[in-house]
């Protein structure tokens, strides 16, 4: 980005002031006129202008602090030099001491600007490590050593005690070495931050200023008669101007990034944002940024404001507010697609739920049909027996009554056995109370045939479903076998150490068929038939594991 108009004016004014100060010194040096105040005023103006421009261009607090201290050192150096030239006798001890202490800012300035260069490319929160400030210790030590040169003359060795003829010592060259090292360090740091193309295009100006400083230093040391630009600028002034011009050359060529044109950059950008004052008047915004109203900005201070496909947000800053607009058109489009997907999934869910219900209904129907088929198959002999009885009803009334009583006994068995089979289809265990209800209802129908019965069966105990069915079938088969001879039936069930199911008949008969014994063994139990005192006992026992 080219330098702006304000920066251009500052450069022209600064260069003009420096040139006027140099020409005034060169012209008035051979006269009796006092010119130091004029030169000091011009250079002080240049230093102040550079100070304020640097604080404006570089937002990083650390860099601004260092540049401020550097500018203050230049102004202090200029002030002390002016006072020395105007009020202190040359070649005096005080003048010599002031001349020694010129080297304090001369070694401090390059180190300060080198540290400022290390802020290039850093974030605003970056601070130089504290250990770097250790570098000031040898620098201050060198300045103090030069200031006490009269004690050791390691910086300057005078001939015959005159300040006009002297030889430079090792401390002087150490100071010059710090200057050269700092210039090279600043160049190295800035060159690392710029591209190859930028280096080839912009390196000439800093290199020319560095070369000019080198020429001044070499000619200052080897020539007895000062050249024109040596007469224009004293060594202290030239050192300050050299570092200031060297720093400005890095800014002008953009090798040193600055923040001089942030307003223009912000205005020319495509960012949808801006700055407003406390009265919600827009101070700065992007050229293509929508212009929100005061009411929208005021409302956005409390909550986000939706305007079409944009969301307006406001954040308070020093002196006003920063607002920005977020484009949520893609998010809105995504929400619409998600809504369509949700509707589609809801329809799919309804269809799948209906299909699952139909499948579940079909499965339950199939299971019920399978269960009904198994019940029908298991009770088929009973159905055939009942059908035979009903198809061969006798004409005699007494015989008809007897057949119907027998049919009622078969019917209640079919009913109760079907119920137990349905319970067995949904669970592997049946409550013992169901067996009691089934035996009790059958005994009630046996009373129609003048057969009196009693059942003592506890409830609330879970028994294997097949065992419950077997015990009820055992009771029904025993009762039917002894139907013509029996007058009373007693049924008991004990579940203390296992299953003890007893059927007592008041007649002597053989009520148990042979296949019943084998079925009892398959269920893990056994059947025992006992006859004594005119009664028959049918006892079914099973192990304790059969009871829960």
XYZ file of C-alpha atoms in Angstrom:
548
model
C 0.000 0.000 0.000
C 1.547 3.445 -0.923
C 2.151 6.040 1.785
C -0.809 8.315 2.423
C -1.009 12.086 2.109
C -0.398 12.761 5.805
C 2.709 10.595 5.858
C 3.958 12.268 2.672
C 3.557 15.730 4.196
C 5.418 14.632 7.326
C 8.289 13.287 5.223
C 8.567 16.460 3.127
C 8.462 18.706 6.195
C 10.987 16.571 8.094
C 13.431 16.417 5.185
C 13.095 20.158 4.641
C 13.743 20.895 8.326
C 16.813 18.645 8.352
C 18.185 20.203 5.160
C 17.594 23.760 6.452
C 19.302 22.898 9.742
C 22.293 21.410 7.887
C 22.663 24.325 5.461
C 22.291 26.853 8.293
C 25.116 25.190 10.202
C 27.343 25.022 7.076
C 26.720 28.667 6.133
C 26.788 30.243 9.604
C 29.667 28.156 10.961
C 32.282 30.698 9.767
C 30.349 33.691 11.125
C 29.948 35.098 14.607
C 26.193 34.580 14.587
C 24.653 32.169 17.076
C 22.803 29.450 15.172
C 22.596 26.584 17.659
C 19.133 27.612 18.901
C 17.714 27.598 15.359
C 19.223 24.200 14.536
C 18.087 22.778 17.879
C 14.537 24.027 17.298
C 14.380 22.517 13.810
C 15.800 19.151 14.903
C 13.628 19.101 18.042
C 10.576 19.601 15.814
C 11.687 16.684 13.618
C 12.197 14.450 16.653
C 8.779 15.340 18.119
C 7.078 14.767 14.783
C 8.771 11.347 14.506
C 7.733 10.526 18.078
C 4.026 11.229 17.481
C 4.073 9.576 14.037
C 5.640 6.419 15.500
C 3.065 6.232 18.296
C 0.319 6.595 15.684
C 1.710 4.056 13.224
C 2.667 1.260 15.626
C -0.190 -0.005 17.818
C 1.913 -2.452 19.826
C 2.442 -0.995 23.309
C 5.890 -2.517 23.737
C 7.209 -1.091 20.474
C 5.657 2.320 21.181
C 7.328 2.471 24.594
C 10.742 1.726 23.086
C 10.314 4.260 20.263
C 9.149 6.882 22.781
C 12.260 6.357 24.912
C 14.406 6.552 21.739
C 12.840 9.875 20.701
C 13.287 11.277 24.208
C 16.969 10.277 24.122
C 17.372 12.115 20.797
C 15.763 15.242 22.218
C 17.855 15.028 25.377
C 20.994 14.582 23.304
C 20.052 17.577 21.148
C 19.296 19.749 24.193
C 22.530 18.915 25.981
C 24.537 19.490 22.760
C 22.945 22.905 22.290
C 23.616 23.935 25.879
C 27.205 22.734 25.554
C 27.791 24.761 22.397
C 26.122 27.923 23.708
C 27.023 28.189 27.387
C 30.082 26.044 28.069
C 33.623 26.946 27.072
C 35.143 24.583 24.532
C 38.110 22.454 25.662
C 37.016 22.879 29.284
C 36.733 19.926 31.633
C 32.933 20.202 31.728
C 32.740 20.315 27.940
C 34.918 17.218 27.761
C 32.717 15.379 30.274
C 29.596 16.256 28.277
C 31.337 15.039 25.147
C 32.057 11.724 26.873
C 28.427 11.284 27.886
C 27.283 11.840 24.309
C 28.069 8.156 23.897
C 25.367 7.087 26.372
C 22.519 7.756 23.888
C 24.793 6.693 21.012
C 25.010 3.119 22.395
C 21.488 3.092 23.838
C 19.661 4.152 20.663
C 20.739 1.226 18.451
C 19.994 -1.343 21.185
C 16.532 0.154 21.772
C 15.665 0.138 18.057
C 16.968 -3.421 17.743
C 14.597 -4.498 20.545
C 11.750 -2.624 18.853
C 12.403 -4.638 15.668
C 11.744 -7.860 17.556
C 8.082 -6.861 17.931
C 7.609 -7.275 14.160
C 5.025 -9.980 13.430
C 4.076 -10.374 17.104
C 0.609 -10.188 18.636
C -0.521 -7.191 20.707
C -0.107 -9.198 23.922
C 3.522 -10.120 23.203
C 6.202 -8.797 25.529
C 9.955 -9.216 25.190
C 11.376 -11.765 27.645
C 12.854 -10.064 30.695
C 16.173 -11.792 30.151
C 16.681 -9.693 26.997
C 17.025 -6.557 29.124
C 20.274 -8.018 30.440
C 21.757 -6.548 27.237
C 21.499 -3.085 28.817
C 24.019 -4.039 31.505
C 27.108 -4.156 29.206
C 25.771 -1.169 27.235
C 25.445 0.961 30.377
C 28.804 -0.343 31.557
C 30.386 0.768 28.302
C 28.737 4.216 28.551
C 29.997 4.643 32.143
C 33.483 3.512 31.088
C 33.537 6.118 28.299
C 32.195 8.766 30.698
C 35.110 8.094 33.048
C 37.695 8.190 30.269
C 39.856 10.661 32.190
C 40.694 7.888 34.650
C 41.982 5.359 32.116
C 41.856 6.926 28.598
C 40.706 3.614 27.068
C 38.160 5.430 24.921
C 40.161 8.504 23.866
C 43.852 9.200 24.375
C 44.637 12.927 24.096
C 47.932 14.422 22.904
C 49.249 17.184 25.155
C 45.872 17.310 26.935
C 44.133 18.889 23.917
C 40.709 17.687 22.715
C 41.595 18.556 19.124
C 44.181 15.793 18.737
C 43.427 12.361 20.155
C 43.488 8.687 19.300
C 40.443 6.394 19.689
C 40.796 3.523 22.116
C 39.138 0.081 22.362
C 36.080 1.383 24.225
C 35.289 3.762 21.358
C 35.443 0.924 18.846
C 33.233 -1.179 21.140
C 30.621 1.610 20.942
C 30.908 1.695 17.152
C 30.654 -2.112 17.116
C 27.356 -1.942 19.059
C 26.062 0.570 16.510
C 27.016 -1.616 13.542
C 25.733 -4.780 15.228
C 22.353 -3.140 15.922
C 21.972 -1.892 12.342
C 22.772 -5.349 10.971
C 20.408 -6.944 13.515
C 17.539 -4.632 12.546
C 18.098 -5.362 8.865
C 18.249 -9.104 9.499
C 15.022 -9.062 11.535
C 13.096 -7.007 8.978
C 14.435 -9.029 6.036
C 13.203 -12.244 7.657
C 9.701 -10.764 7.768
C 9.500 -9.667 4.126
C 9.130 -11.662 0.930
C 11.837 -12.118 -1.698
C 10.032 -9.835 -4.129
C 9.598 -7.152 -1.486
C 13.308 -7.390 -0.618
C 14.436 -6.922 -4.224
C 12.102 -3.931 -4.664
C 12.597 -2.159 -1.323
C 16.102 -2.886 -0.066
C 17.806 -0.059 -1.935
C 16.601 2.807 0.295
C 17.710 1.281 3.667
C 20.960 0.168 2.027
C 21.616 3.715 0.692
C 21.049 5.297 4.111
C 23.306 2.674 5.743
C 26.001 3.390 3.154
C 25.689 7.146 3.779
C 26.171 6.556 7.507
C 29.233 4.441 6.800
C 30.739 7.144 4.561
C 30.153 9.759 7.241
C 31.807 7.620 9.911
C 34.847 6.735 7.767
C 35.414 10.295 6.603
C 34.913 11.541 10.161
C 37.803 9.364 11.285
C 40.305 9.704 8.447
C 39.948 13.283 7.190
C 41.595 16.162 8.982
C 39.541 18.734 7.112
C 35.734 18.139 7.590
C 33.755 17.571 4.417
C 30.583 19.532 3.603
C 28.026 17.172 5.151
C 30.311 16.813 8.200
C 30.111 20.557 8.669
C 26.341 20.399 8.211
C 25.753 17.862 11.014
C 27.727 17.190 14.177
C 28.413 13.611 15.106
C 25.607 13.491 17.802
C 23.045 15.045 15.447
C 24.051 12.814 12.567
C 23.793 9.685 14.754
C 20.229 10.586 15.792
C 19.222 11.520 12.243
C 20.826 8.364 10.870
C 18.801 6.047 13.096
C 15.591 8.010 12.562
C 16.034 7.998 8.766
C 17.048 4.334 8.787
C 13.884 3.436 10.726
C 11.710 5.573 8.444
C 13.219 3.952 5.347
C 12.043 0.568 6.631
C 8.543 2.003 7.132
C 8.408 3.711 3.733
C 9.480 0.548 1.911
C 7.042 -1.503 4.021
C 9.822 -3.756 5.202
C 8.666 -2.690 8.662
C 4.863 -3.144 8.888
C 2.986 -0.156 10.296
C -0.608 0.729 11.024
C -0.690 4.115 9.344
C -3.550 3.437 6.917
C -5.876 1.325 9.003
C -8.889 3.556 8.308
C -8.404 3.424 4.555
C -7.738 -0.287 4.706
C -10.880 -0.865 6.775
C -13.021 1.291 4.493
C -11.763 -0.442 1.347
C -12.235 -3.923 2.779
C -15.243 -6.145 2.141
C -15.836 -6.730 5.847
C -19.412 -6.127 6.993
C -18.585 -4.150 10.128
C -18.066 -0.643 11.425
C -17.523 1.695 14.368
C -20.138 3.991 15.918
C -19.899 6.606 18.668
C -21.936 6.747 21.873
C -24.786 8.439 19.953
C -24.921 5.521 17.495
C -23.583 7.693 14.665
C -21.479 5.629 12.227
C -17.844 6.731 12.349
C -16.219 4.110 10.107
C -17.499 1.220 8.018
C -16.611 -0.917 5.008
C -17.637 0.376 1.608
C -19.826 -2.658 0.866
C -21.100 -3.007 4.431
C -24.885 -2.562 4.947
C -25.760 0.562 6.938
C -27.840 -0.353 10.010
C -30.205 2.170 11.555
C -29.838 3.700 15.018
C -32.794 1.679 16.295
C -31.218 -1.564 15.076
C -27.884 -0.683 16.666
C -29.571 0.243 19.954
C -31.515 -3.008 20.007
C -28.394 -5.005 19.092
C -26.709 -3.686 22.258
C -29.199 -5.801 24.222
C -29.666 -8.789 21.921
C -28.822 -9.929 18.409
C -30.960 -8.448 15.635
C -31.990 -10.539 12.644
C -32.263 -8.598 9.396
C -33.002 -10.802 6.386
C -30.089 -13.189 6.028
C -27.808 -11.154 8.354
C -27.451 -11.049 12.129
C -26.407 -7.693 13.615
C -24.170 -7.855 16.700
C -22.719 -5.000 18.774
C -19.787 -4.992 21.199
C -18.888 -1.940 23.348
C -15.373 -0.528 22.854
C -13.567 2.530 24.156
C -15.373 5.615 22.863
C -18.333 3.835 21.270
C -19.355 0.490 19.819
C -18.113 -1.961 17.233
C -20.804 -3.640 15.140
C -20.622 -6.444 12.620
C -23.017 -8.396 10.439
C -22.835 -12.160 10.126
C -24.222 -13.702 6.957
C -26.381 -16.648 7.987
C -27.863 -17.394 4.554
C -25.992 -20.705 4.376
C -27.187 -21.539 7.891
C -30.773 -20.673 6.948
C -30.488 -22.822 3.832
C -29.088 -25.628 5.946
C -31.965 -25.247 8.415
C -34.469 -25.465 5.553
C -32.786 -28.617 4.308
C -32.785 -30.020 7.837
C -36.491 -29.189 8.160
C -37.212 -30.995 4.901
C -35.157 -33.938 6.093
C -37.015 -33.898 9.419
C -40.396 -33.965 7.653
C -39.199 -36.772 5.408
C -37.894 -38.733 8.397
C -41.165 -38.186 10.265
C -43.078 -39.614 7.315
C -40.621 -42.496 7.126
C -41.010 -43.017 10.874
C -44.787 -43.144 10.587
C -44.547 -45.628 7.720
C -41.976 -47.765 9.567
C -44.020 -47.601 12.774
C -47.126 -48.717 10.890
C -45.169 -51.476 9.195
C -43.722 -52.567 12.543
C -47.176 -52.601 14.121
C -48.523 -54.635 11.225
C -45.571 -57.010 11.495
C -46.033 -57.259 15.262
C -49.730 -57.905 14.805
C -48.986 -60.513 12.172
C -46.395 -62.124 14.429
C -48.771 -62.180 17.386
C -51.503 -63.621 15.182
C -49.111 -66.251 13.906
C -48.023 -67.109 17.429
C -51.626 -67.245 18.603
C -52.578 -69.405 15.665
C -49.631 -71.639 16.388
C -50.649 -71.789 20.054
C -54.277 -72.495 19.164
C -53.154 -75.202 16.770
C -51.006 -76.788 19.473
C -53.913 -76.590 21.949
C -56.272 -78.078 19.374
C -53.787 -80.836 18.623
C -53.181 -81.606 22.298
C -56.883 -81.631 23.203
C -58.001 -83.341 20.020
C -58.785 -86.692 21.811
C -60.957 -84.803 24.293
C -62.745 -82.952 21.482
C -63.406 -86.232 19.665
C -64.671 -87.906 22.859
C -66.981 -84.960 23.590
C -68.196 -84.883 20.007
C -68.905 -88.615 20.102
C -70.938 -88.240 23.283
C -72.979 -85.386 21.858
C -73.560 -87.186 18.548
C -74.830 -90.359 20.249
C -77.288 -88.989 22.749
C -79.671 -91.687 24.060
C -83.424 -91.306 23.909
C -83.970 -92.430 27.500
C -84.173 -89.475 29.815
C -82.042 -90.987 32.592
C -79.370 -92.086 30.156
C -79.518 -88.644 28.496
C -78.909 -87.005 31.866
C -75.948 -89.265 32.554
C -74.403 -88.548 29.124
C -74.844 -84.782 29.540
C -73.205 -84.914 32.978
C -70.264 -86.758 31.440
C -70.151 -84.158 28.611
C -70.123 -81.345 31.180
C -67.126 -82.935 32.943
C -65.272 -83.239 29.608
C -66.223 -79.681 28.655
C -64.885 -78.108 31.847
C -61.664 -80.088 31.440
C -61.262 -78.792 27.878
C -61.952 -75.253 29.047
C -59.549 -75.337 31.990
C -56.839 -77.193 30.113
C -57.037 -74.668 27.275
C -56.630 -71.847 29.795
C -53.554 -73.518 31.284
C -52.103 -74.054 27.827
C -52.579 -70.341 27.012
C -50.796 -69.388 30.219
C -48.005 -71.829 29.376
C -47.639 -70.172 25.942
C -46.777 -66.801 27.533
C -44.608 -68.064 30.409
C -42.650 -71.117 31.450
C -44.229 -71.076 34.933
C -47.817 -70.982 36.220
C -49.085 -70.009 39.648
C -50.255 -72.990 41.726
C -53.535 -71.111 42.298
C -54.496 -71.732 38.661
C -54.260 -75.468 39.328
C -56.485 -75.019 42.382
C -59.126 -73.137 40.351
C -59.069 -75.742 37.586
C -59.392 -78.733 39.999
C -62.059 -76.879 42.010
C -64.221 -76.191 38.942
C -63.917 -79.821 37.797
C -64.929 -81.048 41.257
C -67.953 -78.750 41.044
C -69.129 -80.481 37.868
C -68.437 -83.936 39.402
C -70.978 -83.111 42.074
C -73.638 -83.256 39.302
C -72.868 -86.979 39.183
C -73.169 -87.284 42.984
C -69.373 -87.410 43.381
C -68.330 -85.194 46.255
C -64.873 -83.678 46.306
C -62.552 -81.359 48.111
C -59.265 -79.724 47.029
C -56.481 -78.347 49.252
C -54.116 -76.590 46.854
C -52.113 -73.486 47.963
C -51.688 -70.475 45.711
C -48.864 -68.028 45.156
C -46.161 -70.576 44.232
C -44.652 -70.630 40.751
C -44.534 -74.129 39.230
C -43.311 -75.341 35.836
C -46.113 -74.962 33.306
C -45.827 -78.535 31.969
C -45.913 -79.918 35.528
C -49.127 -77.982 36.296
C -50.716 -79.264 33.075
C -49.626 -82.817 33.907
C -51.115 -82.675 37.419
C -54.437 -81.393 36.116
C -54.515 -84.046 33.366
C -53.602 -86.678 36.002
C -56.524 -85.561 38.148
C -58.946 -85.565 35.188
C -57.776 -88.984 33.940
C -57.998 -90.523 37.420
C -61.501 -89.125 37.957
C -62.744 -90.346 34.558
C -61.322 -93.869 35.087
C -63.076 -94.197 38.445
C -66.196 -92.310 37.463
C -68.549 -95.325 37.741
C -67.284 -96.465 41.177
C -66.159 -93.398 43.069
C -68.325 -91.316 45.385
C -65.769 -88.924 46.872
C -62.447 -87.406 45.730
C -59.887 -85.598 47.896
C -57.076 -83.654 46.160
C -54.116 -82.147 48.071
C -50.900 -80.442 47.040
C -47.895 -79.992 49.335
C -44.901 -77.887 48.292
C -42.598 -78.200 51.311
C -39.563 -80.060 49.907
C -40.799 -80.434 46.366
C -44.097 -81.367 44.722
C -46.376 -83.835 46.534
C -49.663 -84.089 44.615
C -52.171 -86.626 46.058
C -55.543 -87.819 44.725
C -57.616 -89.942 47.124
C -60.577 -92.045 45.777
C -63.045 -93.899 48.009
C -62.849 -96.984 45.827
C -60.349 -99.562 44.796
C -59.498 -99.282 41.090
C -56.701 -98.815 38.607
C -57.138 -95.117 37.681
C -53.721 -94.452 36.070
C -52.848 -95.465 32.528
C -49.433 -96.861 31.692
C -48.295 -93.918 29.529
C -48.876 -91.580 32.457
C -45.967 -93.124 34.386
C -43.528 -92.416 31.556
C -44.715 -88.779 31.295
C -44.092 -88.314 35.029
C -40.514 -89.533 34.609
C -39.945 -87.093 31.733
C -40.928 -84.254 34.078
C -38.443 -85.423 36.715
C -41.030 -87.042 38.981
C -42.750 -90.337 39.701
C -46.264 -91.752 40.299
C -47.211 -94.178 43.023
C -50.576 -95.952 43.344
C -51.592 -97.235 46.806
C -54.776 -99.231 47.698
C -55.825 -99.783 51.314
C -59.073 -100.013 53.302
C -61.199 -99.663 50.186
C -59.504 -96.464 48.995
C -57.036 -95.741 46.229
C -54.259 -93.138 46.490
C -52.569 -91.715 43.409
C -49.398 -89.841 44.485
C -47.235 -87.739 42.157
C -43.950 -86.491 43.584
C -41.155 -84.371 42.043
C -37.849 -82.984 43.273
C -37.540 -79.694 45.110
C -35.948 -77.918 42.089
C -39.354 -77.983 40.429
C -40.742 -75.472 42.926
C -39.928 -71.720 42.951
